[in-house]
Coordinates of C-alpha atoms and ligand atoms in Angstrom, one line a residue:
X1449 CA 84.3 28.1 100.6
X1450 CA 81.3 27.8 103.0
X1451 CA 80.3 30.6 105.3
X1452 CA 81.0 28.4 108.3
X1453 CA 84.6 27.9 107.2
X1454 CA 85.0 31.6 106.5
X1455 CA 83.7 32.5 109.9
X1456 CA 86.1 30.1 111.6
X1457 CA 89.0 31.3 109.7
X1458 CA 88.3 35.0 110.6
X1459 CA 88.1 34.0 114.3
X1460 CA 91.4 32.1 114.0
X1461 CA 93.1 35.1 112.3
X1462 CA 91.8 37.4 114.9
X1463 CA 93.2 35.3 117.6
X1464 CA 96.5 35.2 115.9
X1465 CA 96.3 39.0 115.4
X1466 CA 95.6 39.6 119.1
X1467 CA 98.6 37.5 120.0
X1468 CA 100.8 39.7 117.7
X1469 CA 101.4 36.9 115.3
X1470 CA 99.5 38.1 112.3
X1471 CA 100.7 41.7 112.4
X1472 CA 101.2 43.4 109.1
X1473 CA 97.7 43.0 107.6
X1474 CA 96.0 46.3 107.0
X1475 CA 92.7 44.5 107.0
X1476 CA 93.1 43.3 110.5
X1477 CA 94.8 46.2 112.3
X1478 CA 93.6 49.7 111.5
X1479 CA 96.3 52.4 111.1
X1480 CA 95.4 54.3 114.3
X1481 CA 96.1 51.2 116.3
X1482 CA 99.4 50.7 114.6
X1483 CA 100.5 54.2 115.4
X1484 CA 99.5 53.8 119.0
X1485 CA 101.3 50.6 119.1
X1486 CA 104.5 52.1 117.6
X1487 CA 104.4 54.7 120.3
X1488 CA 103.8 52.2 123.0
X1489 CA 106.6 50.0 121.8
X1490 CA 109.1 52.8 121.8
X1491 CA 107.8 54.3 125.1
X1492 CA 108.3 50.9 126.7
X1493 CA 111.9 51.0 125.6
X1494 CA 112.4 54.4 127.1
X1495 CA 113.6 57.5 125.4
X1496 CA 115.7 56.6 122.3
X1497 CA 116.6 53.2 123.5
X1498 CA 117.5 51.0 120.6
X1499 CA 116.6 47.8 122.4
X1500 CA 113.6 46.0 120.9
X1501 CA 112.5 43.3 123.3
X1502 CA 111.0 40.0 122.2
X1503 CA 107.5 40.6 121.1
X1504 CA 108.1 44.3 120.3
X1505 CA 108.4 45.7 116.9
X1506 CA 110.7 48.2 115.4
X1507 CA 109.6 51.8 114.8
X1508 CA 111.1 52.0 111.3
X1509 CA 111.4 49.9 108.2
X1510 CA 114.9 50.2 106.8
X1511 CA 115.4 49.4 103.1
X1512 CA 119.0 48.6 102.3
X1513 CA 120.4 48.3 98.8
X1514 CA 122.5 45.1 98.7
X1515 CA 125.3 46.3 96.5
X1516 CA 126.9 43.6 94.3
X1517 CA 124.6 41.0 96.0
X1518 CA 122.0 42.5 93.7
X1519 CA 119.3 42.4 96.3
X1520 CA 117.4 44.8 98.6
X1521 CA 117.2 44.1 102.4
X1522 CA 114.5 44.9 104.9
X1523 CA 116.1 45.8 108.3
X1524 CA 114.2 46.8 111.4
X1525 CA 115.4 50.1 112.9
X1526 CA 116.4 50.6 115.7
X1527 CA 117.0 46.9 116.4
X1528 CA 119.0 46.5 113.1
X1529 CA 117.6 43.0 112.8
X1530 CA 117.6 41.8 109.2
X1531 CA 114.0 40.8 108.5
X1532 CA 114.0 39.9 104.9
X1533 CA 116.0 39.9 101.7
X1534 CA 114.2 40.8 98.5
X1535 CA 115.8 39.3 95.5
X1536 CA 116.0 41.9 92.7
X1537 CA 118.7 41.3 90.1
X1538 CA 120.1 38.2 91.7
X1539 CA 119.0 34.6 91.8
X1540 CA 117.6 33.5 95.1
X1541 CA 117.0 29.8 95.6
X1542 CA 115.3 30.3 99.0
X1543 CA 112.3 31.9 97.2
X1544 CA 112.9 30.6 93.7
X1545 CA 113.6 34.0 92.2
X1546 CA 115.3 33.4 88.9
X1547 CA 114.0 29.9 88.8
X1548 CA 110.3 30.4 88.2
X1549 CA 108.8 31.5 84.9
X1550 CA 107.4 34.7 86.5
X1551 CA 110.8 35.8 87.7
X1552 CA 112.7 34.7 84.6
X1553 CA 110.4 36.9 82.6
X1554 CA 111.6 39.9 84.6
X1555 CA 115.3 39.0 84.8
X1556 CA 115.6 37.8 81.2
X1557 CA 118.7 35.7 81.7
X1558 CA 120.8 38.2 83.8
X1559 CA 121.2 37.0 87.3
X1560 CA 123.8 39.4 88.6
X1561 CA 123.3 43.0 89.5
X1562 CA 124.7 45.9 91.6
X1563 CA 122.1 47.7 93.6
X1564 CA 123.2 51.1 94.9
X1565 CA 120.3 53.4 95.5
X1566 CA 117.0 52.4 96.9
X1567 CA 114.3 55.1 97.2
X1568 CA 110.6 55.1 97.9
X1569 CA 107.7 56.5 95.9
X1570 CA 106.5 59.9 97.2
X1571 CA 103.3 61.9 97.6
X1572 CA 103.6 65.6 98.6
X1573 CA 107.2 65.3 99.7
X1574 CA 106.9 62.2 101.8
X1575 CA 106.7 58.4 101.2
X1576 CA 103.4 57.1 100.1
X1577 CA 104.3 53.5 101.0
X1578 CA 103.6 52.0 97.5
X1579 CA 106.9 51.3 95.8
X1580 CA 110.6 51.2 96.1
X1581 CA 112.9 51.8 93.1
X1582 CA 116.5 50.6 92.8
X1583 CA 119.2 50.8 90.2
X1584 CA 121.4 48.1 88.7
X1585 CA 124.8 49.7 88.0
X1586 CA 126.1 46.5 86.4
X1587 CA 123.5 45.7 83.7
X1588 CA 121.9 49.1 83.6
X1589 CA 118.4 48.4 84.8
X1590 CA 115.9 49.9 87.2
X1591 CA 113.6 47.7 89.3
X1592 CA 110.4 48.5 91.1
X1593 CA 109.4 46.7 94.3
X1594 CA 105.8 46.8 95.3
X1595 CA 105.7 47.3 99.0
X1596 CA 102.4 45.3 99.6
X1597 CA 104.2 42.1 98.7
X1598 CA 107.8 43.3 99.1
X1599 CA 108.5 41.8 95.7
X1600 CA 109.8 43.1 92.4
X1601 CA 107.0 43.7 89.9
X1602 CA 108.8 45.5 87.0
X1603 CA 112.3 45.9 85.6
X1604 CA 113.2 48.3 82.9
X1605 CA 116.3 48.2 80.8
X1606 CA 118.1 51.5 80.3
X1607 CA 119.7 51.7 76.8
X1608 CA 122.6 53.9 75.7
X1609 CA 124.2 54.1 79.2
X1610 CA 126.8 52.4 81.4
X1611 CA 127.3 52.6 85.1
X1612 CA 123.7 53.4 85.9
X1613 CA 124.2 54.9 89.3
X1614 CA 122.3 57.8 91.0
X1615 CA 118.6 57.3 91.1
X1616 CA 115.9 59.4 92.6
X1617 CA 112.1 59.6 92.4
X1618 CA 110.1 62.8 91.9
X1619 CA 109.0 64.0 95.4
X1620 CA 106.2 66.4 94.5
X1621 CA 103.3 66.4 93.9
X1622 CA 103.8 62.6 93.5
X1623 CA 106.2 60.2 91.9
X1624 CA 105.4 60.3 88.2
X1625 CA 109.1 60.3 87.1
X1626 CA 112.1 58.6 88.4
X1627 CA 115.5 59.8 87.2
X1628 CA 118.7 57.7 86.9
X1629 CA 122.2 58.8 85.9
X1630 CA 124.9 57.2 83.9
X1631 CA 128.2 57.4 85.8
X1632 CA 130.3 56.2 82.9
X1633 CA 130.5 58.2 79.7
X1634 CA 130.3 56.0 76.5
X1635 CA 129.8 56.6 72.8
X1636 CA 126.1 57.2 72.0
X1637 CA 125.1 54.9 70.4
X1638 CA 127.7 52.5 71.6
X1639 CA 127.6 50.0 68.7
X1640 CA 129.1 49.3 65.2
X1641 CA 127.3 52.3 63.7
X1642 CA 129.4 54.6 65.8
X1643 CA 132.8 52.7 65.9
X1644 CA 134.8 55.8 64.9
X1645 CA 134.0 57.2 68.4
X1646 CA 135.3 54.2 70.3
X1647 CA 138.9 55.6 70.6
X1648 CA 137.8 59.3 71.0
X1649 CA 136.8 59.9 74.6
X1650 CA 135.7 63.4 73.8
X1651 CA 132.8 61.7 71.9
X1652 CA 131.7 59.8 75.0
X1653 CA 128.6 61.1 76.8
X1654 CA 126.5 60.7 79.9
X1655 CA 122.7 60.4 79.9
X1656 CA 120.1 61.5 82.5
X1657 CA 117.3 59.0 82.0
X1658 CA 113.7 59.8 83.0
X1659 CA 111.5 56.8 83.7
X1660 CA 107.7 56.8 84.0
X1661 CA 107.2 55.3 87.5
X1662 CA 103.8 53.9 86.9
X1663 CA 104.4 52.3 83.5
X1664 CA 108.1 51.6 84.2
X1665 CA 109.0 52.7 80.7
X1666 CA 111.5 55.4 79.5
X1667 CA 110.1 58.9 79.0
X1668 CA 113.4 60.3 77.5
X1669 CA 117.1 60.8 78.1
X1670 CA 119.0 64.0 78.3
X1671 CA 122.5 63.8 76.7
X1672 CA 125.3 65.7 78.4
X1673 CA 129.1 65.8 78.0
X1674 CA 129.6 65.1 81.7
X1675 CA 129.4 61.9 83.7
X1676 CA 126.8 61.9 86.4
X1677 CA 127.1 60.4 89.9
X1678 CA 124.4 60.8 92.5
X1679 CA 120.9 62.0 91.8
X1680 CA 118.3 64.1 93.6
X1681 CA 115.0 65.8 93.0
X1682 CA 113.6 69.0 94.6
X1683 CA 110.5 69.3 96.7
X1684 CA 108.6 71.3 94.0
X1685 CA 108.6 69.0 91.0
X1686 CA 110.7 71.4 89.0
X1687 CA 114.2 70.0 88.8
X1688 CA 116.3 66.9 89.1
X1689 CA 120.0 67.3 89.8
X1690 CA 123.3 65.4 89.9
X1691 CA 126.9 65.8 90.6
X1692 CA 129.6 65.1 88.0
X1693 CA 133.2 64.2 88.8
X1694 CA 134.4 63.7 85.3
X1695 CA 133.7 67.0 83.5
X1696 CA 137.1 66.5 82.1
X1697 CA 135.9 63.5 80.0
X1698 CA 139.0 61.7 81.3
X1699 CA 139.5 58.0 80.9
X1700 CA 142.2 57.6 83.5
X1701 CA 142.2 58.6 87.2
X1702 CA 144.7 61.5 86.6
X1703 CA 142.6 62.8 83.8
X1704 CA 139.4 62.7 85.9
X1705 CA 141.2 64.7 88.6
X1706 CA 142.8 67.2 86.2
X1707 CA 140.4 70.1 86.9
X1708 CA 139.9 71.9 90.2
X1709 CA 136.3 72.2 89.5
X1710 CA 133.5 69.9 88.3
X1711 CA 129.8 70.5 88.2
X1712 CA 126.5 70.1 89.9
X1713 CA 124.0 69.8 87.0
X1714 CA 120.4 70.9 87.3
X1715 CA 117.8 69.6 84.8
X1716 CA 114.8 71.9 84.1
X1717 CA 111.8 69.7 83.9
X1718 CA 109.5 72.3 82.3
X1719 CA 112.0 72.7 79.5
X1720 CA 112.4 69.0 79.1
X1721 CA 108.6 68.6 78.7
X1722 CA 108.6 71.5 76.2
X1723 CA 111.4 69.8 74.2
X1724 CA 109.3 66.6 74.1
X1725 CA 106.2 68.5 73.0
X1726 CA 108.1 70.3 70.3
X1727 CA 109.8 67.1 69.1
X1728 CA 113.3 68.5 69.9
X1729 CA 114.9 65.1 70.2
X1730 CA 116.4 62.3 68.2
X1731 CA 115.6 58.6 68.7
X1732 CA 118.5 56.4 69.7
X1733 CA 117.8 52.7 70.3
X1734 CA 114.1 53.6 70.5
X1735 CA 114.5 56.2 73.2
X1736 CA 113.9 60.0 72.8
X1737 CA 117.2 61.7 73.4
X1738 CA 117.3 65.4 74.1
X1739 CA 120.5 67.3 73.6
X1740 CA 121.5 68.9 76.9
X1741 CA 125.1 69.5 76.0
X1742 CA 126.7 72.9 76.7
X1743 CA 125.7 75.4 74.0
X1744 CA 123.2 73.0 72.5
X1745 CA 120.2 73.8 74.7
X1746 CA 119.1 75.7 77.9
X1747 CA 117.8 72.5 79.6
X1748 CA 120.8 72.0 81.9
X1749 CA 122.4 74.4 84.4
X1750 CA 126.0 73.8 85.3
X1751 CA 127.1 75.0 88.8
X1752 CA 130.8 74.8 89.3
X1753 CA 131.6 72.7 92.4
X1754 CA 135.1 71.9 93.7
X1755 CA 136.9 68.8 92.6
X1756 CA 135.1 65.5 92.0
X1757 CA 132.0 65.9 94.2
X1758 CA 130.1 62.8 95.2
X1759 CA 126.7 62.9 97.0
X1760 CA 123.9 65.4 96.4
X1761 CA 121.1 65.7 98.9
X1762 CA 118.3 68.1 99.3
X1763 CA 117.4 69.4 102.8
X1764 CA 113.9 68.4 104.1
X1765 CA 112.7 72.0 103.9
X1766 CA 113.4 71.9 100.2
X1767 CA 115.7 74.9 100.4
X1768 CA 119.2 73.6 99.8
X1769 CA 121.0 71.0 97.7
X1770 CA 124.2 69.9 99.3
X1771 CA 127.1 68.5 97.3
X1772 CA 129.6 66.6 99.3
X1773 CA 133.1 67.4 98.1
X1774 CA 135.0 64.0 98.1
X1775 CA 138.3 65.3 96.9
X1776 CA 137.5 68.7 98.3
X1777 CA 137.1 68.8 102.1
X1778 CA 134.0 71.0 101.7
X1779 CA 130.3 70.7 101.2
X1780 CA 128.8 73.1 98.7
X1781 CA 125.4 74.5 99.7
X1782 CA 123.2 75.5 96.8
X1783 CA 120.1 77.7 97.3
X1784 CA 117.4 76.1 95.2
X1785 CA 115.3 79.3 95.3
X1786 CA 118.0 80.9 93.1
X1787 CA 118.0 78.2 90.4
X1788 CA 115.3 79.8 88.3
X1789 CA 117.2 83.1 88.2
X1790 CA 120.3 81.3 87.0
X1791 CA 118.2 79.5 84.4
X1792 CA 116.9 82.8 83.2
X1793 CA 120.4 84.2 83.0
X1794 CA 119.7 86.8 85.7
X1795 CA 122.5 85.5 87.9
X1796 CA 125.6 83.4 87.2
X1797 CA 125.3 79.7 88.1
X1798 CA 128.0 80.0 90.8
X1799 CA 125.9 82.7 92.5
X1800 CA 123.4 80.0 93.6
X1801 CA 126.1 78.8 96.0
X1802 CA 125.5 80.2 99.5
X1803 CA 128.1 78.4 101.6
X1804 CA 131.1 76.1 101.3
X1805 CA 131.8 74.9 104.8
X1806 CA 134.9 72.8 105.4
X1807 CA 133.8 69.4 106.8
X1808 CA 136.7 67.0 106.8
X1809 CA 138.7 64.8 104.5
X1810 CA 136.6 63.0 101.9
X1811 CA 133.0 64.1 102.5
X1812 CA 130.7 61.7 100.6
X1813 CA 127.0 61.9 101.5
X1814 CA 124.9 64.2 103.6
X1815 CA 121.7 63.6 105.5
X1816 CA 119.4 65.7 107.7
X1817 CA 117.5 65.8 111.0
X1818 CA 114.7 68.2 110.1
X1819 CA 116.0 70.7 112.7
X1820 CA 118.3 72.5 110.3
X1821 CA 121.3 70.3 110.8
X1822 CA 123.2 68.3 108.2
X1823 CA 125.2 65.1 108.9
X1824 CA 128.0 64.3 106.4
X1825 CA 129.9 61.1 106.1
X1826 CA 133.6 61.6 105.8
X1827 CA 135.4 58.7 104.3
X1828 CA 139.1 59.4 104.9
X1829 CA 138.6 60.8 108.4
X1830 CA 136.1 58.0 109.2
X1831 CA 133.7 60.3 110.9
X1832 CA 130.1 61.5 110.8
X1833 CA 130.1 65.3 111.1
X1834 CA 127.0 67.1 112.4
X1835 CA 126.9 70.7 111.2
X1836 CA 124.3 73.5 111.0
X1837 CA 123.3 74.7 107.6
X1838 CA 122.2 78.2 108.6
X1839 CA 125.4 78.8 110.7
X1840 CA 127.5 77.8 107.7
X1841 CA 125.7 80.2 105.5
X1842 CA 126.1 83.0 108.0
X1843 CA 129.8 82.3 108.4
X1844 CA 130.2 82.4 104.6
X1845 CA 128.6 85.9 104.6
X1846 CA 130.9 87.1 107.3
X1847 CA 134.0 86.1 105.5
X1848 CA 137.1 83.9 105.8
X1849 CA 138.0 84.7 109.5
X1850 CA 134.5 83.7 110.7
X1851 CA 134.6 80.6 108.5
X1852 CA 137.9 79.4 110.0
X1853 CA 136.3 79.3 113.5
X1854 CA 134.1 76.5 112.1
X1855 CA 131.4 77.3 114.5
X1856 CA 128.9 75.6 112.2
X1857 CA 130.3 72.2 113.2
X1858 CA 128.3 70.8 116.2
X1859 CA 129.8 67.4 116.7
X1860 CA 132.2 64.9 115.2
X1861 CA 131.8 61.2 115.8
X1862 CA 134.5 58.6 115.0
X1863 CA 133.1 55.6 113.2
X1864 CA 134.5 52.2 112.3
X1865 CA 135.6 52.6 109.5
X1866 CA 135.5 54.3 106.1
X1867 CA 131.9 55.4 105.8
X1868 CA 130.1 55.6 102.5
X1869 CA 126.5 56.4 102.7
X1870 CA 124.8 57.9 105.8
X1871 CA 121.1 58.1 106.3
X1872 CA 118.8 59.5 109.0
X1873 CA 115.3 58.4 109.7
X1874 CA 112.8 59.9 107.2
X1875 CA 115.6 62.3 106.1
X1876 CA 114.8 62.1 102.4
X1877 CA 111.3 63.5 103.1
X1878 CA 109.8 66.7 104.5
X1879 CA 109.0 64.6 107.6
X1880 CA 112.6 64.1 108.6
X1881 CA 112.4 63.4 112.3
X1882 CA 116.0 63.4 113.5
X1883 CA 115.9 60.3 115.7
X1884 CA 118.2 57.7 114.2
X1885 CA 121.1 57.7 111.8
X1886 CA 122.8 54.8 110.1
X1887 CA 126.4 55.0 109.1
X1888 CA 127.2 52.4 106.4
X1889 CA 130.8 51.7 106.9
X1890 CA 132.7 49.9 104.2
X1891 CA 135.3 48.4 106.5
X1892 CA 134.7 46.5 109.8
X1893 CA 138.3 45.3 110.4
X1894 CA 138.4 44.1 114.0
X1895 CA 134.8 45.0 115.0
X1896 CA 133.5 41.4 114.6
X1897 CA 134.8 37.8 115.0
X1898 CA 137.3 37.3 112.2
X1899 CA 135.6 35.4 109.5
X1900 CA 138.4 35.4 106.9
X1901 CA 140.1 37.9 104.6
X1902 CA 136.8 39.1 103.1
X1903 CA 135.1 40.7 106.0
X1904 CA 131.6 41.9 106.8
X1905 CA 130.8 45.6 106.6
X1906 CA 129.7 47.5 109.6
X1907 CA 126.4 49.4 109.8
X1908 CA 126.5 51.6 112.8
X1909 CA 123.4 52.9 114.5
X1910 CA 123.7 56.4 116.0
X1911 CA 121.2 58.2 118.2
X1912 CA 120.9 61.8 116.8
X1913 CA 118.0 62.9 119.1
X1914 CA 120.4 65.0 121.3
X1915 CA 123.0 67.5 120.5
X1916 CA 125.8 65.0 120.4
X1917 CA 125.9 61.9 118.2
X1918 CA 125.7 58.7 120.3
X1919 CA 126.9 55.4 118.8
X1920 CA 124.5 52.7 120.1
X1921 CA 125.0 49.6 117.9
X1922 CA 127.3 47.8 115.4
X1923 CA 125.8 45.3 113.0
X1924 CA 127.8 43.2 110.6
X1925 CA 126.4 43.4 107.1
X1926 CA 126.9 41.0 104.2
X1927 CA 128.6 42.8 101.4
X1928 CA 127.9 45.2 100.2
X1929 CA 125.0 47.3 101.5
X1930 CA 125.4 50.5 99.7
X1931 CA 122.7 52.9 100.7
X1932 CA 119.5 52.8 102.7
X1933 CA 116.3 54.7 103.6
X1934 CA 114.6 54.6 107.0
X1935 CA 110.9 54.8 106.8
X1936 CA 108.4 55.2 109.6
X1937 CA 106.5 52.1 110.3
X1938 CA 103.0 53.5 110.0
X1939 CA 103.7 54.5 106.4
X1940 CA 104.6 51.0 105.3
X1941 CA 102.9 48.5 107.6
X1942 CA 99.3 49.2 106.7
X1943 CA 100.1 48.5 103.1
X1944 CA 101.8 45.2 103.6
X1945 CA 99.7 42.1 102.9
X1946 CA 99.7 38.7 104.5
X1947 CA 98.5 36.9 101.4
X1948 CA 98.5 37.3 97.7
X1949 CA 95.5 38.2 95.7
X1950 CA 95.1 34.8 94.2
X1951 CA 93.6 35.8 90.8
X1952 CA 96.1 38.5 90.1
X1953 CA 98.0 35.6 88.6
X1954 CA 96.2 34.6 85.4
X1955 CA 97.2 30.9 85.8
X1956 CA 96.0 30.5 89.4
X1957 CA 95.1 26.9 89.9
X1958 CA 91.7 26.1 91.5
X1959 CA 91.7 22.4 90.7
X1960 CA 94.7 20.0 90.3
X1961 CA 95.1 18.1 87.1
X1962 CA 97.4 17.1 84.2
X1963 CA 96.8 18.1 80.6
X1964 CA 98.8 16.6 77.7
X1965 CA 99.1 18.0 74.2
X1966 CA 101.6 15.9 72.3
X1967 CA 104.9 16.4 74.1
X1968 CA 103.6 19.4 76.0
X1969 CA 102.4 18.7 79.5
X1970 CA 100.8 21.1 81.8
X1971 CA 100.6 20.1 85.5
X1972 CA 98.3 22.2 87.6
X1973 CA 98.6 21.6 91.3
X1974 CA 97.3 23.1 94.5
X1975 CA 99.1 23.0 97.9
X1976 CA 97.3 22.7 101.3
X1977 CA 99.4 21.8 104.3
X1978 CA 100.5 19.1 104.4
X1979 CA 99.6 17.8 100.9
X1980 CA 100.0 18.7 97.2
X1981 CA 96.9 18.4 95.1
X1982 CA 98.5 15.5 93.2
X1983 CA 100.2 12.4 94.4
X1984 CA 101.9 11.4 91.2
X1985 CA 102.3 12.5 87.6
X1986 CA 103.5 10.3 84.7
X1987 CA 105.8 11.8 82.1
X1988 CA 107.7 10.5 79.1
X1989 CA 111.3 11.3 78.6
X1990 CA 111.6 14.5 76.5
X1991 CA 108.2 16.0 77.6
X1992 CA 108.1 19.7 77.8
X1993 CA 106.6 20.3 81.2
X1994 CA 105.0 23.3 82.8
X1995 CA 104.3 23.0 86.4
X1996 CA 101.9 25.6 87.9
X1997 CA 101.3 25.6 91.7
X1998 CA 98.9 27.6 93.7
X1999 CA 99.1 27.7 97.5
X2000 CA 95.6 27.5 98.9
X2001 CA 96.7 28.0 102.5
X2002 CA 95.8 31.5 103.5
X2003 CA 97.1 31.5 107.0
X2004 CA 99.6 34.2 107.5
X2005 CA 103.2 32.8 107.0
X2006 CA 102.0 29.4 105.8
X2007 CA 104.3 29.1 102.7
X2008 CA 105.2 25.9 100.9
X2009 CA 108.2 24.9 98.9
X2010 CA 108.2 23.0 95.6
X2011 CA 111.5 21.3 94.9
X2012 CA 112.0 18.7 92.2
X2013 CA 114.9 16.3 93.1
X2014 CA 117.8 16.3 90.6
X2015 CA 116.0 18.7 88.4
X2016 CA 117.5 21.9 89.8
X2017 CA 114.1 23.4 90.5
X2018 CA 113.3 25.0 93.8
X2019 CA 110.8 27.7 94.8
X2020 CA 108.5 28.8 97.5
X2021 CA 104.8 29.9 97.3
X2022 CA 103.3 32.2 99.9
X2023 CA 99.6 32.1 100.9
X2024 CA 97.4 32.3 97.8
X2025 CA 100.5 32.7 95.6
X2026 CA 100.9 31.0 92.2
X2027 CA 104.3 30.2 90.6
X2028 CA 105.1 28.2 87.5
X2029 CA 108.2 26.6 86.0
X2030 CA 108.8 25.1 82.6
X2031 CA 111.4 22.3 82.1
X2032 CA 112.2 19.3 79.9
X2033 CA 111.8 15.9 81.5
X2034 CA 115.2 14.8 80.3
X2035 CA 116.1 12.4 83.1
X2036 CA 114.3 9.0 83.4
X2037 CA 113.3 7.7 86.8
X2038 CA 111.2 8.4 89.8
X2039 CA 111.7 12.0 91.1
X2040 CA 110.3 13.2 94.4
X2041 CA 108.8 16.6 94.5
X2042 CA 108.9 17.8 98.0
X2043 CA 108.1 20.8 100.2
X2044 CA 111.2 22.7 101.3
X2045 CA 109.5 25.1 103.7
X2046 CA 108.7 23.8 107.2
X2047 CA 104.9 24.1 107.1
X2048 CA 103.3 21.5 109.2
X2049 CA 104.0 18.6 111.6
X2050 CA 103.8 16.4 108.5
X2051 CA 105.9 18.7 106.4
X2052 CA 108.3 15.9 105.6
X2053 CA 105.5 13.8 104.2
X2054 CA 104.4 16.6 101.9
X2055 CA 105.7 15.2 98.7
X2056 CA 104.6 13.6 95.4
X2057 CA 106.2 11.7 92.6
X2058 CA 107.1 12.6 89.0
X2059 CA 107.5 9.3 87.2
X2060 CA 109.5 9.9 84.0
X2061 CA 109.3 6.8 81.7
X2062 CA 111.8 6.0 79.0
Ligands
RUQ2329 S1 127.6 55.9 95.8 S2 129.4 55.6 98.8 CU1 127.1 54.2 94.6 CU2 125.9 55.7 96.5 CU3 128.3 56.9 97.4
CUA2330 CU1 104.5 22.4 102.8 CU2 106.4 22.0 104.1
CA2331 CA1 137.1 65.9 88.0

């Protein structure tokens, strides 16, 4: 490219940038300017107004897991506008995810998933804006999304488990490990070598999997008797934790509810590392499995928690882990500073519990405002309950009479209806800012136009900047968003790129052309609005064809589509992106390859022919 062209392009991009069109490139807008702009945008809206006017941008990036849609969504907060869907475990024809060779390599034939928990990578207890991690409860995988492209770059299979559910990254000093829990107990290994265990549920186990976040490979698994539901890590890099609701090893509902107490489990990372060093593990399906069962090692601490607890969340000051009771109307507050003493046997595990405030019927998840308050979602009552952690601890100390007054409860907000997860802005970090809270309600019933028996869900936005909770917005959500995180814009935005690094893809095409080797044909093609680098390609029936396309348009947002008529091939390439697809030319005739993404006044003319001869 000549200097002259480069110069002109810069100018053009700067003009776009000034007009607010090319926002999102760290190259063009320095971080300071972004922060100032965030503040200006929210000031213009007035104090805690959720209105985001045309031309203004949201203060937060919300990352939503998509549940059984298998995807992750990007939602602007506080506008609650859906900005993007990131295909993860699902096929997405709009982008070509699951159709191109690149995505097929990651998905390996499995196009359904169930994303529950999406979390960001951390540095020193707050998000570093590099990655998101998300679980697949269905096919037992963990995917990593790189934030610069908002695209999945790695998927790791988790063997030996089922119901891969709770997931949480290490928060301190940075995310080297990500932990993921198995909610369903199964025989380990779960194959013909262990068939005698199939009908003996007492020989079913759960596994706490530790994943190397950089390599996206498995470090080890810790075997326990219990099932494991949600996951959390502390703010010191010492422990991961989980709740278990099936300590009974039941296989029916009534068996899982038999006991009045289940556990919060704490995993001692120092001792896990020691076991790995000393070789205290067995290999099962290629993975190092450490025995963490009761009486077999001192790696796991079991704190009794009343009846089938669900969520586990750590307060932003790092002091407390809060287990939400589900079947019990309480939340259990565990003092994390006491965990070491319990591991050393100096106090009993139950002595780590400092409060058990009564919250309501069916507490599921708890989030925080960074001002000492907790917010718990209560499923059966359909409420969000704001309560003060310190007041709950004081009431516990003073005894039953004081507890009954429930002075720790600050406000109760009715929501519509049946809330699952609840999340406040930046609440999973030490920078929790107590501005917005989203209540992810499973039922919407009559809140939106009736669109048939299967209805949208209802994500409600709540202002938590004052003493009382103030409901400000309802948004229908396509099923089934499960959990979310709300991340300050200045952490994410400077990392987001407007174009791909062209040569990151080893097959990037710089010159269009066709190469034949017997029946194997490689078509290399560029795209530049409004033309492809080739006008026609001649093929023979039965040819094995690989089509590689690189988009040479670098203007922000100038993407092209590549769709091959009647060949079931459809994908999109962003600026400087390369994608490829391999197929057999099994249909004879003339087939138009056309652009699906409106890119130019002559977008409709952007097409070429594949001529497949008999
Ligand atoms: S769980 S509604 Cu899959 Cu996150 Cu609690
Ligand atoms: Cu290229 Cu439309
Ligand atoms: Ca139970």
